[in-house]
Coordinates of C-alpha atoms and ligand atoms in Angstrom, one line a residue:
M11 CA 0.0 0.0 0.0
A12 CA 1.1 3.6 -0.7
E13 CA 2.7 5.4 2.2
W14 CA -0.6 7.1 3.2
W15 CA 1.0 8.7 6.2
R16 CA 3.1 11.0 4.0
D17 CA 0.2 13.4 3.2
F18 CA -2.4 12.4 5.8
F19 CA -0.9 14.5 8.6
D20 CA -1.7 17.9 7.2
E21 CA -4.1 20.8 7.7
N22 CA -7.0 18.4 7.5
Y23 CA -5.6 16.3 10.3
L24 CA -5.3 19.5 12.4
K25 CA -8.9 20.3 11.7
V26 CA -10.0 17.0 13.2
Y27 CA -7.5 16.6 16.0
R28 CA -6.2 20.1 16.8
R29 CA -9.1 20.5 19.2
R30 CA -8.3 17.2 21.0
D31 CA -9.6 17.8 24.4
T32 CA -6.9 19.6 26.3
K33 CA -7.9 17.8 29.5
T34 CA -7.0 14.5 27.7
T35 CA -3.6 15.7 26.7
D36 CA -3.0 17.1 30.2
Q37 CA -3.8 13.7 31.6
E38 CA -1.5 11.9 29.1
V39 CA 1.3 14.2 30.0
A40 CA 0.9 13.9 33.7
F41 CA 0.8 10.1 33.4
A42 CA 3.8 9.9 31.1
R43 CA 5.8 12.2 33.3
R44 CA 5.1 10.1 36.4
I45 CA 5.6 6.7 34.7
L46 CA 8.8 7.8 32.9
R47 CA 9.9 9.4 36.2
L48 CA 10.9 12.5 34.4
R49 CA 12.4 15.3 36.5
K50 CA 13.1 18.9 35.7
G51 CA 16.3 19.3 33.6
Q52 CA 16.1 15.8 32.2
R53 CA 16.0 15.1 28.5
A54 CA 13.1 13.4 26.7
L55 CA 12.5 12.4 23.1
D56 CA 9.0 12.6 21.6
V57 CA 9.0 10.0 18.7
C58 CA 6.4 11.2 16.2
C59 CA 5.7 14.4 18.0
G60 CA 3.0 15.7 15.7
Y61 CA 2.0 19.3 16.5
G62 CA 3.8 19.0 19.8
R63 CA 0.9 18.8 22.2
H64 CA 2.9 16.6 24.7
A65 CA 6.4 18.0 24.0
V66 CA 5.3 21.7 24.6
R67 CA 3.6 20.9 27.9
L68 CA 6.6 18.8 29.1
A69 CA 9.0 21.6 28.1
C70 CA 6.8 24.0 30.1
S71 CA 7.4 21.9 33.2
G72 CA 11.2 22.1 32.8
I73 CA 12.0 19.0 30.7
Q74 CA 14.5 19.4 27.8
M75 CA 12.5 18.2 24.8
T76 CA 13.4 16.9 21.4
G77 CA 10.6 16.1 19.0
I78 CA 10.9 14.3 15.7
D79 CA 8.2 14.0 13.0
Q80 CA 8.0 13.7 9.2
S81 CA 5.1 16.2 8.8
A82 CA 6.3 19.8 8.0
V83 CA 2.8 21.1 8.5
L84 CA 2.4 19.7 12.1
L85 CA 6.0 20.7 13.0
H86 CA 5.2 24.2 11.9
R87 CA 2.3 24.2 14.4
A88 CA 4.5 22.7 17.0
K89 CA 7.1 25.5 16.6
R90 CA 4.4 28.1 16.9
A91 CA 3.0 26.6 20.1
A92 CA 6.5 26.4 21.7
R93 CA 7.1 30.1 20.8
R94 CA 3.8 31.1 22.3
Q95 CA 4.7 29.3 25.5
G96 CA 8.2 30.7 25.5
V97 CA 9.9 27.3 25.6
T98 CA 12.8 26.1 23.5
I99 CA 12.5 22.6 21.9
E100 CA 14.7 20.9 19.4
W101 CA 12.3 20.0 16.5
I102 CA 13.6 17.6 13.9
E103 CA 11.8 16.9 10.6
G104 CA 12.7 13.4 9.7
D105 CA 11.7 9.8 9.2
V106 CA 11.7 7.8 12.5
R107 CA 12.8 4.7 10.6
A108 CA 16.2 6.3 10.1
M109 CA 16.6 8.3 13.3
E110 CA 19.9 7.9 15.0
F111 CA 20.5 9.6 18.3
E112 CA 23.4 9.2 20.7
P113 CA 22.1 7.6 24.0
V114 CA 21.5 10.9 25.7
F115 CA 17.8 10.7 26.7
D116 CA 16.4 10.0 30.1
A117 CA 13.1 9.0 28.5
A118 CA 11.4 8.6 25.1
Y119 CA 7.8 8.0 24.2
N120 CA 5.7 7.2 21.1
V121 CA 2.0 7.8 21.7
F122 CA -1.5 8.0 20.2
T123 CA -0.9 5.1 17.8
S124 CA 2.2 6.5 16.0
I125 CA 3.5 3.0 15.2
G126 CA 2.3 0.3 12.8
Y127 CA 2.1 2.5 9.7
F128 CA 4.7 0.8 7.6
D129 CA 4.0 -2.2 5.3
A130 CA 7.3 -3.9 6.2
E131 CA 7.1 -5.1 9.8
E132 CA 10.8 -4.6 10.3
D133 CA 10.2 -0.9 9.7
N134 CA 7.7 -0.8 12.5
V135 CA 10.1 -2.6 14.8
Q136 CA 12.8 0.0 14.0
V137 CA 10.7 2.6 15.8
V138 CA 11.1 0.7 19.0
L139 CA 14.8 -0.3 18.4
R140 CA 15.8 3.3 17.5
S141 CA 13.9 4.8 20.4
A142 CA 15.6 2.4 22.8
A143 CA 19.0 3.2 21.3
A144 CA 18.5 6.9 22.1
L145 CA 18.1 6.2 25.8
K146 CA 20.8 6.5 28.5
P147 CA 21.3 3.3 30.5
G148 CA 18.4 3.4 33.0
G149 CA 16.3 5.4 30.6
R150 CA 12.6 4.6 30.0
F151 CA 10.5 4.2 26.9
L152 CA 6.7 4.4 26.8
L153 CA 4.7 3.1 23.8
D154 CA 0.9 3.7 23.5
T155 CA -1.2 2.2 20.8
I156 CA -4.6 0.8 20.0
N157 CA -5.5 -2.6 21.7
R158 CA -5.8 -5.1 18.9
D159 CA -7.8 -7.5 21.1
R160 CA -10.6 -5.0 21.6
I161 CA -10.8 -4.2 17.9
T162 CA -11.1 -7.9 16.9
R163 CA -14.3 -8.2 19.0
N164 CA -15.9 -5.8 16.5
P165 CA -13.7 -6.2 13.4
Q166 CA -15.9 -4.1 11.2
S167 CA -17.1 -0.7 12.3
Q168 CA -18.6 2.6 11.2
R169 CA -18.5 5.8 13.1
W170 CA -19.1 9.5 12.5
A171 CA -18.1 12.5 14.5
P172 CA -18.7 16.2 14.3
I173 CA -15.5 18.2 13.8
G174 CA -14.9 22.0 13.8
R175 CA -17.0 22.9 10.7
G176 CA -18.0 19.6 9.3
V177 CA -18.2 15.9 10.0
E178 CA -15.9 12.9 9.8
L179 CA -17.1 9.5 8.7
E180 CA -15.0 6.4 9.1
N181 CA -15.4 2.8 7.9
S182 CA -13.0 0.3 9.3
R183 CA -12.3 -3.4 8.8
Y184 CA -9.8 -5.5 10.6
D185 CA -7.9 -7.8 8.2
W186 CA -7.0 -10.9 10.2
E187 CA -4.4 -12.2 7.7
R188 CA -2.4 -9.0 7.7
G189 CA -3.1 -8.0 11.3
R190 CA -4.1 -4.6 10.0
L191 CA -7.0 -2.2 10.5
D192 CA -7.9 -0.7 7.1
S193 CA -10.0 2.4 7.3
K194 CA -11.5 4.9 4.9
R195 CA -12.1 8.3 6.4
V196 CA -14.1 11.0 4.7
L197 CA -14.2 14.6 5.9
I198 CA -17.1 16.6 4.7
M199 CA -16.9 20.3 5.5
D200 CA -19.8 22.7 5.9
D201 CA -18.7 24.5 2.7
G202 CA -19.2 21.2 0.8
S203 CA -15.6 20.3 0.4
R204 CA -14.7 16.7 0.8
R205 CA -11.5 14.8 1.5
E206 CA -11.1 11.0 1.4
S207 CA -8.2 9.2 3.0
V208 CA -7.3 5.5 3.2
I209 CA -5.4 4.5 6.3
S210 CA -3.8 1.2 7.2
L211 CA -2.5 0.4 10.7
R212 CA -0.7 -2.7 11.9
L213 CA -2.4 -3.5 15.3
Y214 CA -0.6 -5.3 18.1
T215 CA -1.3 -7.6 21.0
V216 CA 0.5 -7.0 24.3
A217 CA 2.6 -10.1 23.6
E218 CA 3.8 -8.6 20.3
V219 CA 4.7 -5.2 21.9
R220 CA 6.5 -7.0 24.6
A221 CA 8.5 -9.0 22.0
M222 CA 9.5 -5.7 20.3
F223 CA 10.7 -4.3 23.7
E224 CA 12.6 -7.4 24.4
R225 CA 14.3 -7.3 21.0
A226 CA 15.3 -3.7 21.8
G227 CA 16.9 -4.9 25.0
L228 CA 14.3 -3.1 27.2
Q229 CA 13.1 -4.6 30.5
I230 CA 9.4 -4.2 30.8
T231 CA 8.3 -2.3 33.9
N232 CA 4.6 -1.7 33.3
V233 CA 1.7 -2.6 31.1
F234 CA -1.4 -0.5 31.3
G235 CA -4.7 -0.4 29.5
S236 CA -5.3 3.3 29.5
F237 CA -3.8 6.7 30.5
T238 CA -5.7 6.4 33.8
A239 CA -3.3 3.6 34.7
T240 CA -5.9 0.8 34.6
K241 CA -4.6 -2.7 34.4
F242 CA -4.5 -4.1 30.8
D243 CA -7.3 -6.5 29.8
P244 CA -8.6 -7.5 26.4
D245 CA -11.3 -4.8 26.5
S246 CA -8.8 -2.0 27.3
P247 CA -8.9 0.8 24.8
R248 CA -5.1 1.1 24.7
I249 CA -1.9 -0.9 25.1
I250 CA 0.6 1.1 27.1
V251 CA 3.9 -0.6 27.7
V252 CA 6.8 0.9 29.5
G253 CA 10.3 -0.5 29.5
R254 CA 13.7 0.4 30.9
K255 CA 17.1 0.2 29.4
P256 CA 19.3 -1.9 31.7
V257 CA 21.9 0.2 33.6
R258 CA 24.6 -2.3 32.7
A259 CA 24.8 -4.6 29.8
Q260 CA 23.8 -8.1 31.1
R261 CA 26.8 -9.8 32.7
K262 CA 28.1 -12.7 30.7
T263 CA 27.8 -16.0 32.5
K264 CA 31.1 -17.9 33.4
R265 CA 30.1 -20.4 30.8
S266 CA 29.6 -18.0 27.9
K267 CA 32.9 -16.2 28.9
A268 CA 34.7 -19.5 28.9
R269 CA 33.5 -20.3 25.4
R270 CA 35.1 -17.2 23.8
Ligands
SAM11 C1 -1.5 10.0 15.2 S1 -0.2 11.2 15.0 C2 0.3 11.4 16.7 C3 1.1 12.7 16.9 C4 1.4 12.9 18.4 N1 2.2 11.9 19.0 C5 0.2 13.2 19.2 O1 -0.1 12.4 20.1 O2 -0.5 14.2 18.9 C6 1.1 10.3 14.3 C7 2.3 11.1 13.9 O3 3.3 10.2 13.4 C8 4.0 10.9 12.4 N2 4.7 10.0 11.5 C9 4.1 9.1 10.7 N3 5.1 8.4 10.0 C10 6.3 8.9 10.3 C11 7.6 8.7 10.0 N4 7.9 7.7 9.1 N5 8.6 9.4 10.5 C12 8.3 10.4 11.4 N6 7.0 10.7 11.8 C13 6.0 10.0 11.3 C14 2.9 11.7 11.7 O4 3.4 12.8 10.9 C15 2.1 12.2 12.9 O5 2.5 13.4 13.3

């Protein structure tokens, strides 16, 4: 499938999501700050930062933020928001599949289903591997995505929602063989303009997210089902997994040393 995400995150995305309840974002930020144990002066990386709704708030509370995203439109908004709040953030326009940071961050996070976009599964895994590589020893990574188990209870769905000056309609179908949720979204604005987008997301089970963390060398510290810190269960709206980079590389056992 074409790389739908390249032009999906534009002015239209902002029309739908820009008004995302500020209380929800405040709650997500407070939760992430607590679970990632972020303290004033520490460094954090927002992987797929969008228009910076989390990064700007965290910077306002004294965290040194870096945000990376491929969307020039959303980054433009992010920069404006940071300027308005009087905070300095390092914004990087780039593809997360190729990001390479020195291990300087105390924490990193990837939230609001910003993983699973790529057709090649190895590309999706790279998001976790490269986020983990950016952490200092002892640093923490939080990943938040849709809970596949919940979606599979209702694999075909339709919804509509009012947006600023129009309405958004969405038809979705979970494809069991590919493990992907394919959706068609139509935005119909009051002025009669219409925009159609096709979206495809690889959904994950907790076991699959855990496997990605383990491959990245992260020790899993928490698994939640929402930003209110509820315990994960198959009906949870979200999968939120938190992992920690070991402080020291795992000691080699006597036997494995002897073999060298
Ligand atoms: C659902 S939005 C979430 C944005 C932000 N985390 C939030 O919660 O508001 C997903 C973001 O991932 C970004 N993205 C998608 N593919 C990307 C890629 N290959 N490299 C960098 N960013 C990407 C999009 O531009 C978009 O901003």
